[in-house]
PDB file of C-alpha atoms in Angstrom:
ATOM      1  CA  ASP U 801       2.102 -20.817 -35.009  1.00  0.00           C
ATOM      2  CA  THR U 802       0.816 -17.279 -34.559  1.00  0.00           C
ATOM      3  CA  GLY U 803      -1.433 -17.134 -37.616  1.00  0.00           C
ATOM      4  CA  VAL U 804      -5.182 -17.654 -37.953  1.00  0.00           C
ATOM      5  CA  SER U 805      -6.137 -21.266 -37.398  1.00  0.00           C
ATOM      6  CA  GLN U 806      -9.326 -23.037 -38.416  1.00  0.00           C
ATOM      7  CA  ASP U 807     -10.742 -26.375 -37.430  1.00  0.00           C
ATOM      8  CA  PRO U 808     -11.669 -28.764 -38.908  1.00  0.00           C
ATOM      9  CA  ARG U 809      -9.916 -28.382 -42.247  1.00  0.00           C
ATOM     10  CA  HIS U 810     -12.357 -30.723 -43.930  1.00  0.00           C
ATOM     11  CA  LYS U 811     -15.871 -31.794 -43.025  1.00  0.00           C
ATOM     12  CA  ILE U 812     -18.108 -34.192 -44.900  1.00  0.00           C
ATOM     13  CA  THR U 813     -21.678 -34.411 -43.665  1.00  0.00           C
ATOM     14  CA  LYS U 814     -25.068 -35.602 -44.759  1.00  0.00           C
ATOM     15  CA  ARG U 815     -27.810 -33.194 -45.678  1.00  0.00           C
ATOM     16  CA  GLY U 816     -29.806 -32.131 -42.651  1.00  0.00           C
ATOM     17  CA  GLN U 817     -26.968 -32.491 -40.145  1.00  0.00           C
ATOM     18  CA  ASN U 818     -25.537 -29.607 -38.145  1.00  0.00           C
ATOM     19  CA  VAL U 819     -21.888 -28.609 -38.442  1.00  0.00           C
ATOM     20  CA  THR U 820     -19.702 -26.218 -36.470  1.00  0.00           C
ATOM     21  CA  PHE U 821     -16.440 -24.572 -37.479  1.00  0.00           C
ATOM     22  CA  ARG U 822     -13.989 -22.907 -35.156  1.00  0.00           C
ATOM     23  CA  CYS U 823     -11.607 -20.041 -35.831  1.00  0.00           C
ATOM     24  CA  ASP U 824      -8.765 -18.841 -33.623  1.00  0.00           C
ATOM     25  CA  PRO U 825      -7.592 -15.386 -34.773  1.00  0.00           C
ATOM     26  CA  ILE U 826      -4.195 -13.778 -34.326  1.00  0.00           C
ATOM     27  CA  SER U 827      -4.128 -13.072 -30.612  1.00  0.00           C
ATOM     28  CA  GLU U 828      -4.056  -9.258 -30.525  1.00  0.00           C
ATOM     29  CA  HIS U 829      -6.535  -8.792 -33.393  1.00  0.00           C
ATOM     30  CA  ASN U 830      -9.830  -7.222 -32.445  1.00  0.00           C
ATOM     31  CA  ARG U 831     -11.786  -8.000 -35.630  1.00  0.00           C
ATOM     32  CA  LEU U 832     -12.762 -11.418 -36.912  1.00  0.00           C
ATOM     33  CA  TYR U 833     -14.448 -12.138 -40.237  1.00  0.00           C
ATOM     34  CA  TRP U 834     -16.161 -15.127 -41.817  1.00  0.00           C
ATOM     35  CA  TYR U 835     -16.273 -15.558 -45.583  1.00  0.00           C
ATOM     36  CA  ARG U 836     -17.561 -18.308 -47.864  1.00  0.00           C
ATOM     37  CA  GLN U 837     -15.912 -19.267 -51.136  1.00  0.00           C
ATOM     38  CA  THR U 838     -17.162 -21.559 -53.884  1.00  0.00           C
ATOM     39  CA  LEU U 839     -15.132 -22.879 -56.796  1.00  0.00           C
ATOM     40  CA  GLY U 840     -13.994 -20.206 -59.221  1.00  0.00           C
ATOM     41  CA  GLN U 841     -15.405 -17.355 -57.151  1.00  0.00           C
ATOM     42  CA  GLY U 842     -13.913 -14.793 -54.840  1.00  0.00           C
ATOM     43  CA  PRO U 843     -14.703 -14.998 -51.124  1.00  0.00           C
ATOM     44  CA  GLU U 844     -18.147 -13.672 -50.134  1.00  0.00           C
ATOM     45  CA  PHE U 845     -18.606 -11.899 -46.821  1.00  0.00           C
ATOM     46  CA  LEU U 846     -20.803 -13.583 -44.214  1.00  0.00           C
ATOM     47  CA  THR U 847     -20.314 -11.734 -40.928  1.00  0.00           C
ATOM     48  CA  TYR U 848     -17.767  -9.985 -38.748  1.00  0.00           C
ATOM     49  CA  PHE U 849     -17.095  -9.214 -35.094  1.00  0.00           C
ATOM     50  CA  GLN U 850     -15.305  -6.445 -33.309  1.00  0.00           C
ATOM     51  CA  ASN U 851     -14.247  -8.010 -30.045  1.00  0.00           C
ATOM     52  CA  GLU U 852     -17.350  -9.945 -28.966  1.00  0.00           C
ATOM     53  CA  ALA U 853     -19.886  -7.769 -30.797  1.00  0.00           C
ATOM     54  CA  GLN U 854     -21.280  -9.006 -34.113  1.00  0.00           C
ATOM     55  CA  LEU U 855     -21.312  -5.805 -36.165  1.00  0.00           C
ATOM     56  CA  GLU U 856     -22.566  -6.894 -39.562  1.00  0.00           C
ATOM     57  CA  LYS U 857     -24.250  -9.866 -41.169  1.00  0.00           C
ATOM     58  CA  SER U 858     -24.630 -10.490 -44.882  1.00  0.00           C
ATOM     59  CA  ARG U 859     -27.916 -11.403 -46.514  1.00  0.00           C
ATOM     60  CA  LEU U 860     -26.136 -14.667 -47.360  1.00  0.00           C
ATOM     61  CA  LEU U 861     -26.299 -15.580 -43.688  1.00  0.00           C
ATOM     62  CA  SER U 862     -29.673 -17.300 -43.527  1.00  0.00           C
ATOM     63  CA  ASP U 863     -31.330 -18.180 -40.236  1.00  0.00           C
ATOM     64  CA  ARG U 864     -29.672 -21.599 -40.422  1.00  0.00           C
ATOM     65  CA  PHE U 865     -26.315 -19.905 -39.875  1.00  0.00           C
ATOM     66  CA  SER U 866     -25.166 -18.548 -36.551  1.00  0.00           C
ATOM     67  CA  ALA U 867     -21.824 -17.166 -35.479  1.00  0.00           C
ATOM     68  CA  GLU U 868     -20.479 -16.320 -32.051  1.00  0.00           C
ATOM     69  CA  ARG U 869     -17.380 -14.839 -30.537  1.00  0.00           C
ATOM     70  CA  PRO U 870     -18.233 -15.146 -26.843  1.00  0.00           C
ATOM     71  CA  LYS U 871     -15.113 -13.740 -25.225  1.00  0.00           C
ATOM     72  CA  GLY U 872     -13.747 -11.729 -28.073  1.00  0.00           C
ATOM     73  CA  SER U 873     -11.183 -14.405 -28.854  1.00  0.00           C
ATOM     74  CA  PHE U 874     -12.087 -17.517 -30.873  1.00  0.00           C
ATOM     75  CA  SER U 875     -15.245 -17.706 -32.956  1.00  0.00           C
ATOM     76  CA  THR U 876     -17.591 -20.472 -34.057  1.00  0.00           C
ATOM     77  CA  LEU U 877     -19.767 -20.678 -37.146  1.00  0.00           C
ATOM     78  CA  GLU U 878     -22.626 -23.159 -36.960  1.00  0.00           C
ATOM     79  CA  ILE U 879     -24.746 -24.303 -39.865  1.00  0.00           C
ATOM     80  CA  GLN U 880     -27.956 -26.081 -38.937  1.00  0.00           C
ATOM     81  CA  ARG U 881     -29.869 -28.453 -41.206  1.00  0.00           C
ATOM     82  CA  THR U 882     -27.177 -28.379 -43.863  1.00  0.00           C
ATOM     83  CA  GLU U 883     -28.121 -28.318 -47.541  1.00  0.00           C
ATOM     84  CA  GLN U 884     -26.059 -29.296 -50.569  1.00  0.00           C
ATOM     85  CA  GLY U 885     -25.811 -25.624 -51.494  1.00  0.00           C
ATOM     86  CA  ASP U 886     -23.857 -25.028 -48.293  1.00  0.00           C
ATOM     87  CA  SER U 887     -20.913 -26.958 -49.733  1.00  0.00           C
ATOM     88  CA  ALA U 888     -18.068 -24.443 -49.889  1.00  0.00           C
ATOM     89  CA  MET U 889     -14.835 -23.341 -48.280  1.00  0.00           C
ATOM     90  CA  TYR U 890     -15.476 -21.331 -45.117  1.00  0.00           C
ATOM     91  CA  LEU U 891     -12.709 -18.840 -44.507  1.00  0.00           C
ATOM     92  CA  CYS U 892     -11.919 -16.958 -41.342  1.00  0.00           C
ATOM     93  CA  ALA U 893      -9.798 -13.808 -41.166  1.00  0.00           C
ATOM     94  CA  SER U 894      -8.705 -11.374 -38.494  1.00  0.00           C
ATOM     95  CA  SER U 895      -7.391  -7.821 -38.421  1.00  0.00           C
ATOM     96  CA  LEU U 896      -6.255  -5.117 -36.030  1.00  0.00           C
ATOM     97  CA  ASP U 897      -8.383  -2.059 -36.604  1.00  0.00           C
ATOM     98  CA  ARG U 898      -8.689   1.405 -35.114  1.00  0.00           C
ATOM     99  CA  THR U 899      -7.267   0.776 -31.717  1.00  0.00           C
ATOM    100  CA  SER U 900      -4.510   2.102 -29.504  1.00  0.00           C
ATOM    101  CA  GLY U 901      -1.123   0.496 -29.275  1.00  0.00           C
ATOM    102  CA  ALA U 902       0.504  -0.739 -32.462  1.00  0.00           C
ATOM    103  CA  THR U 903      -0.452   1.212 -35.551  1.00  0.00           C
ATOM    104  CA  PRO U 904      -3.472  -0.527 -37.018  1.00  0.00           C
ATOM    105  CA  THR U 905      -3.375  -1.170 -40.714  1.00  0.00           C
ATOM    106  CA  GLY U 906      -6.672  -2.941 -41.255  1.00  0.00           C
ATOM    107  CA  GLU U 907      -4.797  -5.696 -43.078  1.00  0.00           C
ATOM    108  CA  LEU U 908      -6.714  -8.962 -43.088  1.00  0.00           C
ATOM    109  CA  PHE U 909      -4.971 -12.261 -42.435  1.00  0.00           C
ATOM    110  CA  PHE U 910      -6.757 -15.450 -43.430  1.00  0.00           C
ATOM    111  CA  GLY U 911      -6.676 -18.980 -42.140  1.00  0.00           C
ATOM    112  CA  GLU U 912      -6.416 -22.099 -44.309  1.00  0.00           C
ATOM    113  CA  GLY U 913     -10.185 -22.501 -44.414  1.00  0.00           C
ATOM    114  CA  SER U 914     -12.633 -25.258 -43.557  1.00  0.00           C
ATOM    115  CA  ARG U 915     -13.944 -27.144 -46.558  1.00  0.00           C
ATOM    116  CA  LEU U 916     -17.509 -28.388 -46.165  1.00  0.00           C
ATOM    117  CA  THR U 917     -19.003 -31.083 -48.366  1.00  0.00           C
ATOM    118  CA  VAL U 918     -22.702 -31.829 -47.898  1.00  0.00           C
ATOM    119  CA  LEU U 919     -23.827 -35.133 -49.413  1.00  0.00           C
TER     120      LEU U 919
ATOM    121  CA  LYS P 854     -22.783  -1.320 -53.925  1.00  0.00           C
ATOM    122  CA  GLN P 855     -19.051  -1.817 -54.419  1.00  0.00           C
ATOM    123  CA  GLU P 856     -18.102  -4.216 -57.189  1.00  0.00           C
ATOM    124  CA  VAL P 857     -14.604  -5.457 -57.920  1.00  0.00           C
ATOM    125  CA  THR P 858     -13.584  -6.799 -61.322  1.00  0.00           C
ATOM    126  CA  GLN P 859     -10.368  -8.561 -62.207  1.00  0.00           C
ATOM    127  CA  ILE P 860      -9.095  -8.934 -65.732  1.00  0.00           C
ATOM    128  CA  PRO P 861      -8.000 -11.280 -67.164  1.00  0.00           C
ATOM    129  CA  ALA P 862      -9.719 -14.222 -65.489  1.00  0.00           C
ATOM    130  CA  ALA P 863      -6.805 -16.456 -66.452  1.00  0.00           C
ATOM    131  CA  LEU P 864      -3.314 -15.874 -67.749  1.00  0.00           C
ATOM    132  CA  SER P 865      -0.551 -18.180 -68.911  1.00  0.00           C
ATOM    133  CA  VAL P 866       2.980 -16.866 -69.391  1.00  0.00           C
ATOM    134  CA  PRO P 867       6.459 -18.348 -69.913  1.00  0.00           C
ATOM    135  CA  GLU P 868       8.897 -18.248 -67.037  1.00  0.00           C
ATOM    136  CA  GLY P 869      10.872 -15.019 -66.754  1.00  0.00           C
ATOM    137  CA  GLU P 870       8.194 -12.767 -68.204  1.00  0.00           C
ATOM    138  CA  ASN P 871       7.047  -9.623 -66.436  1.00  0.00           C
ATOM    139  CA  LEU P 872       3.286  -9.399 -66.098  1.00  0.00           C
ATOM    140  CA  VAL P 873       0.484  -7.147 -64.920  1.00  0.00           C
ATOM    141  CA  LEU P 874      -2.784  -8.138 -63.272  1.00  0.00           C
ATOM    142  CA  ASN P 875      -5.620  -5.647 -63.273  1.00  0.00           C
ATOM    143  CA  CYS P 876      -8.258  -4.814 -60.702  1.00  0.00           C
ATOM    144  CA  SER P 877     -11.031  -2.234 -60.990  1.00  0.00           C
ATOM    145  CA  PHE P 878     -13.621  -1.117 -58.466  1.00  0.00           C
ATOM    146  CA  THR P 879     -16.804   0.865 -58.937  1.00  0.00           C
ATOM    147  CA  ASP P 880     -16.755   3.151 -55.878  1.00  0.00           C
ATOM    148  CA  SER P 881     -13.537   5.142 -55.550  1.00  0.00           C
ATOM    149  CA  ALA P 882     -14.164   6.045 -51.895  1.00  0.00           C
ATOM    150  CA  ILE P 883     -12.076   3.229 -50.471  1.00  0.00           C
ATOM    151  CA  TYR P 884     -10.236   2.803 -47.152  1.00  0.00           C
ATOM    152  CA  ASN P 885      -7.644   0.388 -48.461  1.00  0.00           C
ATOM    153  CA  LEU P 886      -6.977  -2.243 -51.116  1.00  0.00           C
ATOM    154  CA  GLN P 887      -5.365  -5.592 -50.543  1.00  0.00           C
ATOM    155  CA  TRP P 888      -3.870  -8.145 -52.942  1.00  0.00           C
ATOM    156  CA  PHE P 889      -3.888 -11.816 -51.997  1.00  0.00           C
ATOM    157  CA  ARG P 890      -2.530 -15.042 -53.388  1.00  0.00           C
ATOM    158  CA  GLN P 891      -4.460 -18.304 -53.148  1.00  0.00           C
ATOM    159  CA  ASP P 892      -3.077 -21.740 -53.969  1.00  0.00           C
ATOM    160  CA  PRO P 893      -5.582 -24.490 -54.901  1.00  0.00           C
ATOM    161  CA  GLY P 894      -7.548 -25.689 -51.897  1.00  0.00           C
ATOM    162  CA  LYS P 895      -5.771 -23.303 -49.556  1.00  0.00           C
ATOM    163  CA  GLY P 896      -6.529 -20.099 -47.715  1.00  0.00           C
ATOM    164  CA  LEU P 897      -5.511 -16.604 -48.773  1.00  0.00           C
ATOM    165  CA  THR P 898      -2.050 -15.167 -48.266  1.00  0.00           C
ATOM    166  CA  SER P 899      -1.794 -11.391 -48.029  1.00  0.00           C
ATOM    167  CA  LEU P 900       0.697  -9.985 -50.522  1.00  0.00           C
ATOM    168  CA  LEU P 901       0.346  -6.217 -50.364  1.00  0.00           C
ATOM    169  CA  LEU P 902      -1.867  -3.686 -48.612  1.00  0.00           C
ATOM    170  CA  ILE P 903      -2.263  -0.176 -50.029  1.00  0.00           C
ATOM    171  CA  GLN P 904      -3.895   2.441 -47.838  1.00  0.00           C
ATOM    172  CA  SER P 905      -6.125   5.001 -49.579  1.00  0.00           C
ATOM    173  CA  SER P 906      -3.474   7.710 -49.155  1.00  0.00           C
ATOM    174  CA  GLN P 907      -0.777   5.645 -50.849  1.00  0.00           C
ATOM    175  CA  ARG P 908      -0.015   5.239 -54.541  1.00  0.00           C
ATOM    176  CA  GLU P 909       1.977   2.011 -54.473  1.00  0.00           C
ATOM    177  CA  GLN P 910       3.542  -0.703 -52.373  1.00  0.00           C
ATOM    178  CA  THR P 911       6.416  -3.022 -53.160  1.00  0.00           C
ATOM    179  CA  SER P 912       7.486  -6.380 -51.797  1.00  0.00           C
ATOM    180  CA  GLY P 913      10.304  -8.219 -53.528  1.00  0.00           C
ATOM    181  CA  ARG P 914       9.286  -8.886 -57.140  1.00  0.00           C
ATOM    182  CA  LEU P 915       5.763  -7.563 -56.541  1.00  0.00           C
ATOM    183  CA  ASN P 916       4.609  -3.993 -56.989  1.00  0.00           C
ATOM    184  CA  ALA P 917       1.023  -2.863 -56.540  1.00  0.00           C
ATOM    185  CA  SER P 918      -0.248   0.535 -57.598  1.00  0.00           C
ATOM    186  CA  LEU P 919      -3.458   2.331 -56.736  1.00  0.00           C
ATOM    187  CA  ASP P 920      -5.305   5.018 -58.680  1.00  0.00           C
ATOM    188  CA  LYS P 921      -8.356   5.837 -56.591  1.00  0.00           C
ATOM    189  CA  SER P 922      -9.776   8.428 -58.935  1.00  0.00           C
ATOM    190  CA  SER P 923      -9.995   5.964 -61.795  1.00  0.00           C
ATOM    191  CA  GLY P 924     -10.949   3.031 -59.567  1.00  0.00           C
ATOM    192  CA  ARG P 925      -7.992   0.890 -60.575  1.00  0.00           C
ATOM    193  CA  SER P 926      -5.136  -1.089 -59.135  1.00  0.00           C
ATOM    194  CA  THR P 927      -2.479  -3.154 -60.836  1.00  0.00           C
ATOM    195  CA  LEU P 928      -0.244  -5.892 -59.511  1.00  0.00           C
ATOM    196  CA  TYR P 929       3.071  -6.110 -61.325  1.00  0.00           C
ATOM    197  CA  ILE P 930       5.080  -9.324 -61.038  1.00  0.00           C
ATOM    198  CA  ALA P 931       8.655  -9.137 -62.269  1.00  0.00           C
ATOM    199  CA  ALA P 932      10.619 -12.085 -63.647  1.00  0.00           C
ATOM    200  CA  SER P 933       7.816 -14.588 -63.107  1.00  0.00           C
ATOM    201  CA  GLN P 934       8.619 -18.078 -61.806  1.00  0.00           C
ATOM    202  CA  PRO P 935       6.645 -21.362 -61.864  1.00  0.00           C
ATOM    203  CA  GLY P 936       6.171 -20.946 -58.106  1.00  0.00           C
ATOM    204  CA  ASP P 937       4.140 -17.804 -58.798  1.00  0.00           C
ATOM    205  CA  SER P 938       1.384 -19.971 -60.298  1.00  0.00           C
ATOM    206  CA  ALA P 939      -1.732 -19.346 -58.209  1.00  0.00           C
ATOM    207  CA  THR P 940      -4.923 -17.304 -58.170  1.00  0.00           C
ATOM    208  CA  TYR P 941      -4.440 -13.638 -57.343  1.00  0.00           C
ATOM    209  CA  LEU P 942      -7.319 -11.838 -55.653  1.00  0.00           C
ATOM    210  CA  CYS P 943      -7.902  -8.135 -55.243  1.00  0.00           C
ATOM    211  CA  ALA P 944     -10.145  -6.779 -52.483  1.00  0.00           C
ATOM    212  CA  VAL P 945     -11.202  -3.318 -51.348  1.00  0.00           C
ATOM    213  CA  ARG P 946     -12.546  -1.950 -48.090  1.00  0.00           C
ATOM    214  CA  GLU P 947     -14.831   1.046 -48.339  1.00  0.00           C
ATOM    215  CA  ASP P 948     -14.133   4.479 -46.956  1.00  0.00           C
ATOM    216  CA  SER P 949     -15.293   4.183 -43.360  1.00  0.00           C
ATOM    217  CA  GLY P 950     -13.045   1.235 -42.719  1.00  0.00           C
ATOM    218  CA  ASN P 951     -15.926  -0.355 -40.855  1.00  0.00           C
ATOM    219  CA  THR P 952     -17.009  -2.485 -43.767  1.00  0.00           C
ATOM    220  CA  PRO P 953     -15.690  -5.870 -44.816  1.00  0.00           C
ATOM    221  CA  LEU P 954     -13.426  -6.480 -47.782  1.00  0.00           C
ATOM    222  CA  VAL P 955     -15.177  -6.896 -51.127  1.00  0.00           C
ATOM    223  CA  PHE P 956     -13.382  -9.330 -53.412  1.00  0.00           C
ATOM    224  CA  GLY P 957     -13.007  -9.792 -57.121  1.00  0.00           C
ATOM    225  CA  LYS P 958     -13.168 -13.272 -58.626  1.00  0.00           C
ATOM    226  CA  GLY P 959      -9.429 -13.422 -59.116  1.00  0.00           C
ATOM    227  CA  THR P 960      -6.955 -13.995 -61.915  1.00  0.00           C
ATOM    228  CA  ARG P 961      -5.641 -17.548 -62.274  1.00  0.00           C
ATOM    229  CA  LEU P 962      -1.968 -17.339 -63.242  1.00  0.00           C
ATOM    230  CA  SER P 963       0.081 -20.153 -64.741  1.00  0.00           C
ATOM    231  CA  VAL P 964       3.805 -19.643 -65.233  1.00  0.00           C
ATOM    232  CA  ILE P 965       5.223 -22.245 -67.595  1.00  0.00           C
ATOM    233  CA  ALA P 966       8.803 -23.450 -67.142  1.00  0.00           C
TER     234      ALA P 966
END
């Protein structure tokens, strides 16, 4: 499978626990994005990386949230001290942007998401 | 701040009908616009990408148009099928290309057999 993969697909946790999600992008893609989606809403941007550099963070990303992309490949999103309001689908996407080689289109490709339920 | 609106929020049509989904955005200085499909509980599947210099893109029974000056895009689905039932999301990336996609809330489509 050469698409974006996310793990775990589902996570149920108790309030106050820490959780971590992993995203493996399409291998040649240089940009990686995290979004959050709640029921009936469109995805909301959280943060994105170009290679290993975190270029932008949304105001939605409180200090309990941290994301890394240490080697410019896979990324992790950690939520500390989870709250019930963190319950959502966490979506990862990747794209090939503004680089040499194949013509970049900036098209985003999403994974299947990681659904978090905080009890 | 870019805002994306999709109308209608929900749509139910009989099988075989042609239909149009609408998307509008407040800032016309966009880099590209992308249409996605999302099935319940699943991730997003990219349907069509329109670069800012393009007017339309086609894939099979789908045709997306872009009118930057009026801040609008439409997704046309021909000869709808029950398998087309899903939520359709429109998203735009602003002019520099160095900003993330901004999404609308989607149109939930039901195609009745």
